[in-house]
PDB file of C-alpha atoms in Angstrom:
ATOM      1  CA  UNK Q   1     -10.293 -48.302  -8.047  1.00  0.00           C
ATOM      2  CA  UNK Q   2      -9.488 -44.708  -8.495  1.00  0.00           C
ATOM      3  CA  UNK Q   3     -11.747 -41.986 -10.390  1.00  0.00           C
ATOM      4  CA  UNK Q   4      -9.905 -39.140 -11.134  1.00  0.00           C
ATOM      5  CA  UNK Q   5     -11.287 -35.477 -12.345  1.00  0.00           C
ATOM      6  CA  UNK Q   6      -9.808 -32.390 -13.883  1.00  0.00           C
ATOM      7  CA  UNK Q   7      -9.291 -29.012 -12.863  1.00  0.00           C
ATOM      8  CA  UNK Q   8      -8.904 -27.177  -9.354  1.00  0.00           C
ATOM      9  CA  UNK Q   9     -12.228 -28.901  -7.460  1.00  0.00           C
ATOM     10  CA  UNK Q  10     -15.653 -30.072  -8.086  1.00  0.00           C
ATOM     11  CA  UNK Q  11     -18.279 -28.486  -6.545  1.00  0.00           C
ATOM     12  CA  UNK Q  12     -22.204 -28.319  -6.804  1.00  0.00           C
ATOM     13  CA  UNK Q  13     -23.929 -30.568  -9.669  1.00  0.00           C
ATOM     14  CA  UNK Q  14     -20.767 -31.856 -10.174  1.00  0.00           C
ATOM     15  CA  UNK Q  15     -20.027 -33.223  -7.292  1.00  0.00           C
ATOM     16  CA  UNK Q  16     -23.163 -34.204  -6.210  1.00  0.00           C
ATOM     17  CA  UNK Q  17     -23.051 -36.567  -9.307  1.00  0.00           C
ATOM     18  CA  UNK Q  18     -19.641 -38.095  -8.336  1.00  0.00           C
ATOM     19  CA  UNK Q  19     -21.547 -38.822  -4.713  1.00  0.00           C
ATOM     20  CA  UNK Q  20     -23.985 -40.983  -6.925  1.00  0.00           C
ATOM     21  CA  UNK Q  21     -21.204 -42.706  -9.012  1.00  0.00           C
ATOM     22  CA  UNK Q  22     -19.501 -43.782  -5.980  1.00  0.00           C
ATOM     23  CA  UNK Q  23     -22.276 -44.941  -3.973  1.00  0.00           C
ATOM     24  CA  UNK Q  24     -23.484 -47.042  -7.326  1.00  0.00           C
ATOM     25  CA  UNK Q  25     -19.790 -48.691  -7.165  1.00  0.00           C
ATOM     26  CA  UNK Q  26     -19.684 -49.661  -3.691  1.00  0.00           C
ATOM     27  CA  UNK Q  27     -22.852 -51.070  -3.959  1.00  0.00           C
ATOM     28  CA  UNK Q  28     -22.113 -52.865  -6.733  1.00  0.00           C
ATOM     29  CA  UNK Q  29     -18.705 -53.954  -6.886  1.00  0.00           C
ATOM     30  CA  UNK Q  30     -16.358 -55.775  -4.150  1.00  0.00           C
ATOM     31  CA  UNK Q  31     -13.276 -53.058  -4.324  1.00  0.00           C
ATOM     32  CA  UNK Q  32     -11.820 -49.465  -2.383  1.00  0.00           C
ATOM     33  CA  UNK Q  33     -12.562 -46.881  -3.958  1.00  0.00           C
ATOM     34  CA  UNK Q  34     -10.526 -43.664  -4.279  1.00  0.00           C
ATOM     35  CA  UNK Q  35     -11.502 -40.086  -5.203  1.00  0.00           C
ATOM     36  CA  UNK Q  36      -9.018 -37.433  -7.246  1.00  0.00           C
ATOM     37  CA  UNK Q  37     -10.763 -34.413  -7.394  1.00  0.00           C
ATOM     38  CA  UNK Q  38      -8.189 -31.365  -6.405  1.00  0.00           C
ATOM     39  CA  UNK Q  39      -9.059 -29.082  -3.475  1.00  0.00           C
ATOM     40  CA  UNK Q  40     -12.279 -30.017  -1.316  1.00  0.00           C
ATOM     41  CA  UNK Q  41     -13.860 -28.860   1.924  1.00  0.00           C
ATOM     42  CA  UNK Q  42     -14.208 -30.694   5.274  1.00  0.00           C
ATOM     43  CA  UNK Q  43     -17.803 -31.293   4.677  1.00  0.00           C
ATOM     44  CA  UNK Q  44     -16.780 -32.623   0.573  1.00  0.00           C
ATOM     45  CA  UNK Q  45     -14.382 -35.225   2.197  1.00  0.00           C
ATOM     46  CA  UNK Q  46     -17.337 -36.161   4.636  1.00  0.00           C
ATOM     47  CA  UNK Q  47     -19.663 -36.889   2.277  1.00  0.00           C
ATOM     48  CA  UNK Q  48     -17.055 -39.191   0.000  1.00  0.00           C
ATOM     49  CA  UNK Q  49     -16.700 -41.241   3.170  1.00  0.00           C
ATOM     50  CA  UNK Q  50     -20.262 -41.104   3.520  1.00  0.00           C
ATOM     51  CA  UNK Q  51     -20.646 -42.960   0.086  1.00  0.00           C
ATOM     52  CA  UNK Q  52     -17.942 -45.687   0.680  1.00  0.00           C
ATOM     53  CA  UNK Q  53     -14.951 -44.049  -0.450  1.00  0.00           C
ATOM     54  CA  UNK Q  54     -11.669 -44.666   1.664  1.00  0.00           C
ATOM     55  CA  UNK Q  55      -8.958 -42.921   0.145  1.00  0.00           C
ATOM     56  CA  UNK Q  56      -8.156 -39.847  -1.504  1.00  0.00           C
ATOM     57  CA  UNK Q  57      -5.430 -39.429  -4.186  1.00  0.00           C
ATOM     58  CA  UNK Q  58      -3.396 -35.688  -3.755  1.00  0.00           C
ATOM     59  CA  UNK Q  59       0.114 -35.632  -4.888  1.00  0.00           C
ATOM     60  CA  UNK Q  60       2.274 -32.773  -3.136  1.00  0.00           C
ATOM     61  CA  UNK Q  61       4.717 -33.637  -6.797  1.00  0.00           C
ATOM     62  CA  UNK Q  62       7.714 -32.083  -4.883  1.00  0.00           C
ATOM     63  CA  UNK Q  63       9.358 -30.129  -2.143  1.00  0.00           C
ATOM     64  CA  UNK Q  64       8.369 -27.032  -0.825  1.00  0.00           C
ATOM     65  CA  UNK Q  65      11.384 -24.991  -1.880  1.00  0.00           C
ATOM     66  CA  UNK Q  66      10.878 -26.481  -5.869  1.00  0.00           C
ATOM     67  CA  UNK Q  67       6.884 -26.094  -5.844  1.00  0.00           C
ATOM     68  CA  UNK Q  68       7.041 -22.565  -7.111  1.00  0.00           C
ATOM     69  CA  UNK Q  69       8.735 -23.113 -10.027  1.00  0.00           C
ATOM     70  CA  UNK Q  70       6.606 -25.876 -11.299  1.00  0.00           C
ATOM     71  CA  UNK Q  71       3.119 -24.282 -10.403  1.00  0.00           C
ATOM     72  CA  UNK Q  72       1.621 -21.091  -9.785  1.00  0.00           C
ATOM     73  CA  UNK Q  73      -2.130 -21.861  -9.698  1.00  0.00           C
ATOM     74  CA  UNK Q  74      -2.467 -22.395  -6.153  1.00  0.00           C
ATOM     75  CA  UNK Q  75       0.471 -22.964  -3.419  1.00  0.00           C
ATOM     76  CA  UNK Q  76       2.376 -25.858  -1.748  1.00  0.00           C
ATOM     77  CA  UNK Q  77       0.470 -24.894   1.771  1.00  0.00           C
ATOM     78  CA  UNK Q  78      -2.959 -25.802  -0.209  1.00  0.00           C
ATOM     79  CA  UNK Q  79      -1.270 -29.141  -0.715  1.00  0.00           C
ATOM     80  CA  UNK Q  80      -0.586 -29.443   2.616  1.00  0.00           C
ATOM     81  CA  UNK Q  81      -4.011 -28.011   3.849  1.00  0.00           C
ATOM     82  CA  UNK Q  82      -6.031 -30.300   1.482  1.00  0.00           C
ATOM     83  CA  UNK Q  83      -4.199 -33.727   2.739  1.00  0.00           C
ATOM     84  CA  UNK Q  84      -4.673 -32.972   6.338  1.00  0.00           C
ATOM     85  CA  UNK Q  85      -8.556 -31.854   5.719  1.00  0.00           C
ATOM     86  CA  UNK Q  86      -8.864 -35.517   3.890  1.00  0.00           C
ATOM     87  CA  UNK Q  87      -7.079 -37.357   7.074  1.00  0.00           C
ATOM     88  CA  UNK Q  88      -9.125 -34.956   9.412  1.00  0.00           C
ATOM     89  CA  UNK Q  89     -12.157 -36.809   8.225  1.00  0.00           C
ATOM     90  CA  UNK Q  90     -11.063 -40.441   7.906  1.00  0.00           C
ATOM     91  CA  UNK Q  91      -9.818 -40.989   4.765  1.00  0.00           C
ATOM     92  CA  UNK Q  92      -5.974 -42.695   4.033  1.00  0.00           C
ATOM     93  CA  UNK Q  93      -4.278 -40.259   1.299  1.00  0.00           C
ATOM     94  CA  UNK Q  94      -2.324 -41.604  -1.504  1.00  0.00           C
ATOM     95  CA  UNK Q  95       0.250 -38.821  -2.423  1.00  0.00           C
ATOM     96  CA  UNK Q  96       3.400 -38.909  -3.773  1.00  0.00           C
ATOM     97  CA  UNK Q  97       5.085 -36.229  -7.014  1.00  0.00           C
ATOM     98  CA  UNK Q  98       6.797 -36.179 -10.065  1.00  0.00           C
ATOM     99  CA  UNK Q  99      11.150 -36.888 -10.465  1.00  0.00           C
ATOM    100  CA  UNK Q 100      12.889 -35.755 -13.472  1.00  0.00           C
ATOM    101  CA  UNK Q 101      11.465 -32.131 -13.450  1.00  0.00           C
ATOM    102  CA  UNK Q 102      14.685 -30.166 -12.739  1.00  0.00           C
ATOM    103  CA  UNK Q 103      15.192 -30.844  -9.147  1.00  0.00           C
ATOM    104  CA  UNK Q 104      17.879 -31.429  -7.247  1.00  0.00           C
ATOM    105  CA  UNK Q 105      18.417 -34.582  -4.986  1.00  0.00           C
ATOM    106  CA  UNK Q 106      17.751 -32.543  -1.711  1.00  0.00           C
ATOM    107  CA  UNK Q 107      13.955 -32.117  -3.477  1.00  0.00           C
ATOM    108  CA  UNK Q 108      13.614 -35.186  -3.285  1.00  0.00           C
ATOM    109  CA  UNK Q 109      15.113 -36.014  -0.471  1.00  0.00           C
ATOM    110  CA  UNK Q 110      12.647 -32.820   1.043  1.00  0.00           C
ATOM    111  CA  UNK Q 111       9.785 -34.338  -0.694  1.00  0.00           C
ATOM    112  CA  UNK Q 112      10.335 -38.344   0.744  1.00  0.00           C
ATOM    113  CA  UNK Q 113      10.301 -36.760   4.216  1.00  0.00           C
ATOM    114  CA  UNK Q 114       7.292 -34.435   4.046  1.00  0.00           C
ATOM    115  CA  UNK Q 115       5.375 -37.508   3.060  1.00  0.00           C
ATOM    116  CA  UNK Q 116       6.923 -38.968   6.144  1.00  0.00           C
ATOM    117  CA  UNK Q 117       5.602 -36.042   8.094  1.00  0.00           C
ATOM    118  CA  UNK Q 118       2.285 -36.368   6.668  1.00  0.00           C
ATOM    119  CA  UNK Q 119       2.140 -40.197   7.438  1.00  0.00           C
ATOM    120  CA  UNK Q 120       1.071 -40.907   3.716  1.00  0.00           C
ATOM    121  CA  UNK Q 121       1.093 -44.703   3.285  1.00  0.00           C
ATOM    122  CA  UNK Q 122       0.740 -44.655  -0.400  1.00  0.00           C
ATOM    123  CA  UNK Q 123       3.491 -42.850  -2.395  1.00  0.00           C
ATOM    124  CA  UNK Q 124       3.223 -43.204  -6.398  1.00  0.00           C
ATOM    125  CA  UNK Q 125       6.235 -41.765  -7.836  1.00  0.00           C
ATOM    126  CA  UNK Q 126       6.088 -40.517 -11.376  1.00  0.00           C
ATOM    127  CA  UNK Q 127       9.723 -39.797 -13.771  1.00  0.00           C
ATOM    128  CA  UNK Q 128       8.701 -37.622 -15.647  1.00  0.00           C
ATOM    129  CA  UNK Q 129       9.022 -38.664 -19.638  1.00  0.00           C
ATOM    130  CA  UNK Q 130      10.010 -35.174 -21.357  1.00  0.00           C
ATOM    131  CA  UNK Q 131       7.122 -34.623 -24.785  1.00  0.00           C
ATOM    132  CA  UNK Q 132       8.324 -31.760 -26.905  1.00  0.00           C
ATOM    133  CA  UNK Q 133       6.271 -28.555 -27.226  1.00  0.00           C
ATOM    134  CA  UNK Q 134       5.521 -28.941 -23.330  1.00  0.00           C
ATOM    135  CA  UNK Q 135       7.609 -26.418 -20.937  1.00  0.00           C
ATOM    136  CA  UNK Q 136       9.557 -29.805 -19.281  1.00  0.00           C
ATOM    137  CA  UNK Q 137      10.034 -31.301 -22.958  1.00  0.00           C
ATOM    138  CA  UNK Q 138      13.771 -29.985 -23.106  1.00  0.00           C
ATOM    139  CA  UNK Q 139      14.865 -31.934 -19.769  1.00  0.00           C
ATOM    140  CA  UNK Q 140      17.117 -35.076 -20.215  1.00  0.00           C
ATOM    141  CA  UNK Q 141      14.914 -38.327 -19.533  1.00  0.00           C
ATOM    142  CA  UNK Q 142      16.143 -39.700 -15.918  1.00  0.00           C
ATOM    143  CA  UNK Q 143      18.729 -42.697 -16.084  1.00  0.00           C
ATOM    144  CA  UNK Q 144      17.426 -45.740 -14.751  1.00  0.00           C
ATOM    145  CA  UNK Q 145      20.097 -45.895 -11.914  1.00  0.00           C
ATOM    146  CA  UNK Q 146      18.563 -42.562 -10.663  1.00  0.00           C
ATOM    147  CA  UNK Q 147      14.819 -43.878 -10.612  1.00  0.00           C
ATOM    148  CA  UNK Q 148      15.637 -46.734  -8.584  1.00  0.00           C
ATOM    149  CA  UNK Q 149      18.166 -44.497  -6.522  1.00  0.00           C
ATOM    150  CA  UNK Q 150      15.159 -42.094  -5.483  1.00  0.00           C
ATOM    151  CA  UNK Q 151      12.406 -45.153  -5.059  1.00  0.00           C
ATOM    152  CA  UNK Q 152      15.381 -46.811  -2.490  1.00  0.00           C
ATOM    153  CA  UNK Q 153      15.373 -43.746   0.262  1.00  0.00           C
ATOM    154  CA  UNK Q 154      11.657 -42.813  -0.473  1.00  0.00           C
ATOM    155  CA  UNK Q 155      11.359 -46.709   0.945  1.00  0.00           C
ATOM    156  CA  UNK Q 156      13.999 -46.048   3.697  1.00  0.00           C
ATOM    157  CA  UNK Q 157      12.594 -42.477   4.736  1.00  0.00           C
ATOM    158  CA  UNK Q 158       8.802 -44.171   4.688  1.00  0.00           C
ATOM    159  CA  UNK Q 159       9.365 -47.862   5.793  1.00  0.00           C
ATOM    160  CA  UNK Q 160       5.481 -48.683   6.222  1.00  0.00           C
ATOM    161  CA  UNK Q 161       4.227 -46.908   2.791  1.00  0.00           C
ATOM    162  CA  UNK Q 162       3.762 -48.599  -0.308  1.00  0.00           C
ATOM    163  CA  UNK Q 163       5.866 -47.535  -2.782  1.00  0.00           C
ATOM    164  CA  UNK Q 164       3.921 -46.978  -6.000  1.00  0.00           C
ATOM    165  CA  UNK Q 165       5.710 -47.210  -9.980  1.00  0.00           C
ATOM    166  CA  UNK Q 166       3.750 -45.086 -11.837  1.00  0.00           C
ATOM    167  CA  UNK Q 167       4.618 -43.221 -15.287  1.00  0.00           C
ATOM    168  CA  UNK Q 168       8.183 -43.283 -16.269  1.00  0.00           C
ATOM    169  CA  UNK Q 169       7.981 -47.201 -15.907  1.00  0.00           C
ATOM    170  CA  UNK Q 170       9.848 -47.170 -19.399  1.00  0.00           C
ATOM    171  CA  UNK Q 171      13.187 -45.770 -18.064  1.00  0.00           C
ATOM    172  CA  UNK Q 172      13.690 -48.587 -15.978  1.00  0.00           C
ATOM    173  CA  UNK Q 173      15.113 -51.709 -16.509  1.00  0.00           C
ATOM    174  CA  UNK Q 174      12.765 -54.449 -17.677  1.00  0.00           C
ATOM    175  CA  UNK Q 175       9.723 -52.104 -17.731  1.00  0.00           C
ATOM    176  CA  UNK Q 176      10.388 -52.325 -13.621  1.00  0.00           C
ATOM    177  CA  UNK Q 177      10.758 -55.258 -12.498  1.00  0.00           C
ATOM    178  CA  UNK Q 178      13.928 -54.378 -10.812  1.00  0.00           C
ATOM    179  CA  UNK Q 179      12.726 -51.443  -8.868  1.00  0.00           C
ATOM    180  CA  UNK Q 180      11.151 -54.412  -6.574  1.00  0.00           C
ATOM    181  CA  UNK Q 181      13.926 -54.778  -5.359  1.00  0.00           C
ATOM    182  CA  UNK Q 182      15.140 -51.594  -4.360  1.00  0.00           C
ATOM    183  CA  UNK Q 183      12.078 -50.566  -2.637  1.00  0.00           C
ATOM    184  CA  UNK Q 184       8.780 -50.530  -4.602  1.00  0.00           C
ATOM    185  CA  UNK Q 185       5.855 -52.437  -3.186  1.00  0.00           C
ATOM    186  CA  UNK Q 186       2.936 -51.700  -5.444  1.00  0.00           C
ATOM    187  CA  UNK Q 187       2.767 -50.522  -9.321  1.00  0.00           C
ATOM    188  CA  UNK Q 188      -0.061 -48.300 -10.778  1.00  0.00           C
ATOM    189  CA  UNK Q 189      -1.013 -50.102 -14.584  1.00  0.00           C
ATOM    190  CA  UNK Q 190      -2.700 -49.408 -17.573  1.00  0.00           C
ATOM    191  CA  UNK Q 191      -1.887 -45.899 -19.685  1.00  0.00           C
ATOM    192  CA  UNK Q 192      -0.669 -42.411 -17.755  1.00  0.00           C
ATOM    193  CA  UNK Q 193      -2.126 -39.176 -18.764  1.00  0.00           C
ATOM    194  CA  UNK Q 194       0.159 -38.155 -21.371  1.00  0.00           C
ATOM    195  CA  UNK Q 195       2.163 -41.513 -21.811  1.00  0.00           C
ATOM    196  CA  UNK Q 196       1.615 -45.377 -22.514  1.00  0.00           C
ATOM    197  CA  UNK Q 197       1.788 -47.489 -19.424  1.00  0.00           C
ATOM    198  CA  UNK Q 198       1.532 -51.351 -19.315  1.00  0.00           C
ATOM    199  CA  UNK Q 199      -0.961 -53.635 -19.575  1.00  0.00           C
ATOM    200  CA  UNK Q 200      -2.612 -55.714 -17.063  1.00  0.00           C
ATOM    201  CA  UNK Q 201      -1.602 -58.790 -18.047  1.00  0.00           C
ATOM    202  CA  UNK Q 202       2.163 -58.030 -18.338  1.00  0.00           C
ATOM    203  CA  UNK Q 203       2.084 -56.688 -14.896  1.00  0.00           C
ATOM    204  CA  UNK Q 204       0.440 -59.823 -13.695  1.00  0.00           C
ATOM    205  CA  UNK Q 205       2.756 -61.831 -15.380  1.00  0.00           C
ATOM    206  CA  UNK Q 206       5.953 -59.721 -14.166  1.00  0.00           C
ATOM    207  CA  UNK Q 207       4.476 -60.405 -10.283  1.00  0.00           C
ATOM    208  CA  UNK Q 208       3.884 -63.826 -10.673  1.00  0.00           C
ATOM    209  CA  UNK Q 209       7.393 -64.275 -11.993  1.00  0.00           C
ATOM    210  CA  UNK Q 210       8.567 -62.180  -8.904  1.00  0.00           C
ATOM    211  CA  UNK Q 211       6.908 -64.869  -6.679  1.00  0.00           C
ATOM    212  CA  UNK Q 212       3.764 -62.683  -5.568  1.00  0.00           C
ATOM    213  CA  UNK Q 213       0.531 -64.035  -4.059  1.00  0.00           C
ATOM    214  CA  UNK Q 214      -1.136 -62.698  -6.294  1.00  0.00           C
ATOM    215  CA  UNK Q 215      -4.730 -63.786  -4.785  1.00  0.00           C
ATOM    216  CA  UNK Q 216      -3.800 -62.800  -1.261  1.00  0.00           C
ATOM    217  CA  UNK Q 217      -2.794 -59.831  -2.682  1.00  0.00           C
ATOM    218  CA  UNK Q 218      -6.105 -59.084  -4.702  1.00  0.00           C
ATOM    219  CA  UNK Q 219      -8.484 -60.148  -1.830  1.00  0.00           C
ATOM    220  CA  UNK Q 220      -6.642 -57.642   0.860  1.00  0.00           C
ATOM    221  CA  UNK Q 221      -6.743 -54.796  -1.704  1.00  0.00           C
ATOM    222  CA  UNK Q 222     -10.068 -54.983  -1.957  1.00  0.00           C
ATOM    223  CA  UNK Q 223     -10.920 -55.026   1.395  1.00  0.00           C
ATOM    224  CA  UNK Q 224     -12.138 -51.472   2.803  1.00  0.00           C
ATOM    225  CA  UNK Q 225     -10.881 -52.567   6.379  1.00  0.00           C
ATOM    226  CA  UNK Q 226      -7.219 -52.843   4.481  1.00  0.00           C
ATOM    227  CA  UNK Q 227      -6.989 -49.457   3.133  1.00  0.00           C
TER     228      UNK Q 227
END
């Protein structure tokens, strides 16, 4: 269970209430919890352990050398810094980025390994779906064959990691399903930011028909000692 915030950090009131929202949920309810809340401080990451939470959600979105065109609030190296701070004090990241965004294959390629460097075990990867009036919203949607293409040598490069679907889902073949079998190993449901997602119970249905245990599934998710 993820709760995600906007903007650059929380700090203060703020964050003292997310403390008390988390410590309410893992007293409360039988699943890991993960925390999205931009950059933190040693201490900050401390304290979310403190309260039960096991992971921390920080994409790096792409390589290094393609960062800078896509953001200018704050730098690739306070990716970098943030994810290591989060490790530092016992908490598995979930990172991964966005495809789609005018990259070129060695950016990905660039980004698959840094996450390899960074020993990230949960990679989402995003396509981006172009809106109009955005700055991305002239791009060309990514074919299919790419998605899966990119989601087969992030799998290769990180072997161990699950491999997360998340928005872009639509591009694919069959809402998917078929990136199981080129190297996905976990799917992120429900609605995206900016863009309809799927729904619970089409997911569930698409891994049953894929021949998931589903229940052994569930019950290791939701295990802290399995994050």
């Amino acid at each position: 269970f993820s709760i995600v915030t906007a903007g650059r950090t929380l700090s203060g009131k703020a964050f003292d209430e997310m403390l008390g929202i988390y410590k309410d949920l893992r007293e409360t309810c039988d699943f890991g919890l993960c925390a999205s809340h931009g950059f933190l401080t040693a201490e900050q990451f401390r304290e979310l352990k403190k309260t039960g939470v096991s992971s921390y959600h920080h994409n790096i979105e792409t390589s290094r050398q393609f960062f800078p065109k896509i953001c200018t609030t704050h730098t690739y190296e306070d990716k970098i810094r943030t994810i290591r701070l989060a490790q530092q004090e016992g908490l598995c990241v979930c990172s991964g980025g966005i495809i789609g965004m005018g990259e070129s294959w060695e950016d990905r390629l660039d980004m698959a390994i840094s996450l390899a460097e960074l020993s990230i075990l949960s990679i989402p990867i995003n396509a981006l779906m172009p809106i109009a009036g955005t700055k991305l919203g002239h791009l060309p949607e990514l074919s299919g064959d790419d998605i899966l293409r990119t989601i087969a040598f992030f799998r290769y490069i990180n072997p161990e990691a699950n491999i997360r679907l998340a928005a872009g889902r639509k591009l694919l073949p069959l809402n998917g399903e078929t990136a199981f079998f080129s190297g996905a190993s976990a799917s992120i449901t429900g609605n995206m930011l900016t863009t309809s997602g799927t729904t619970i119970r089409e997911d569930l249905a698409m891994l049953k028909r894929l021949g998931f245990n589903l229940e052994e599934n569930f019950s290791s998710a939701a295990s802290p000692q399995k994050q």
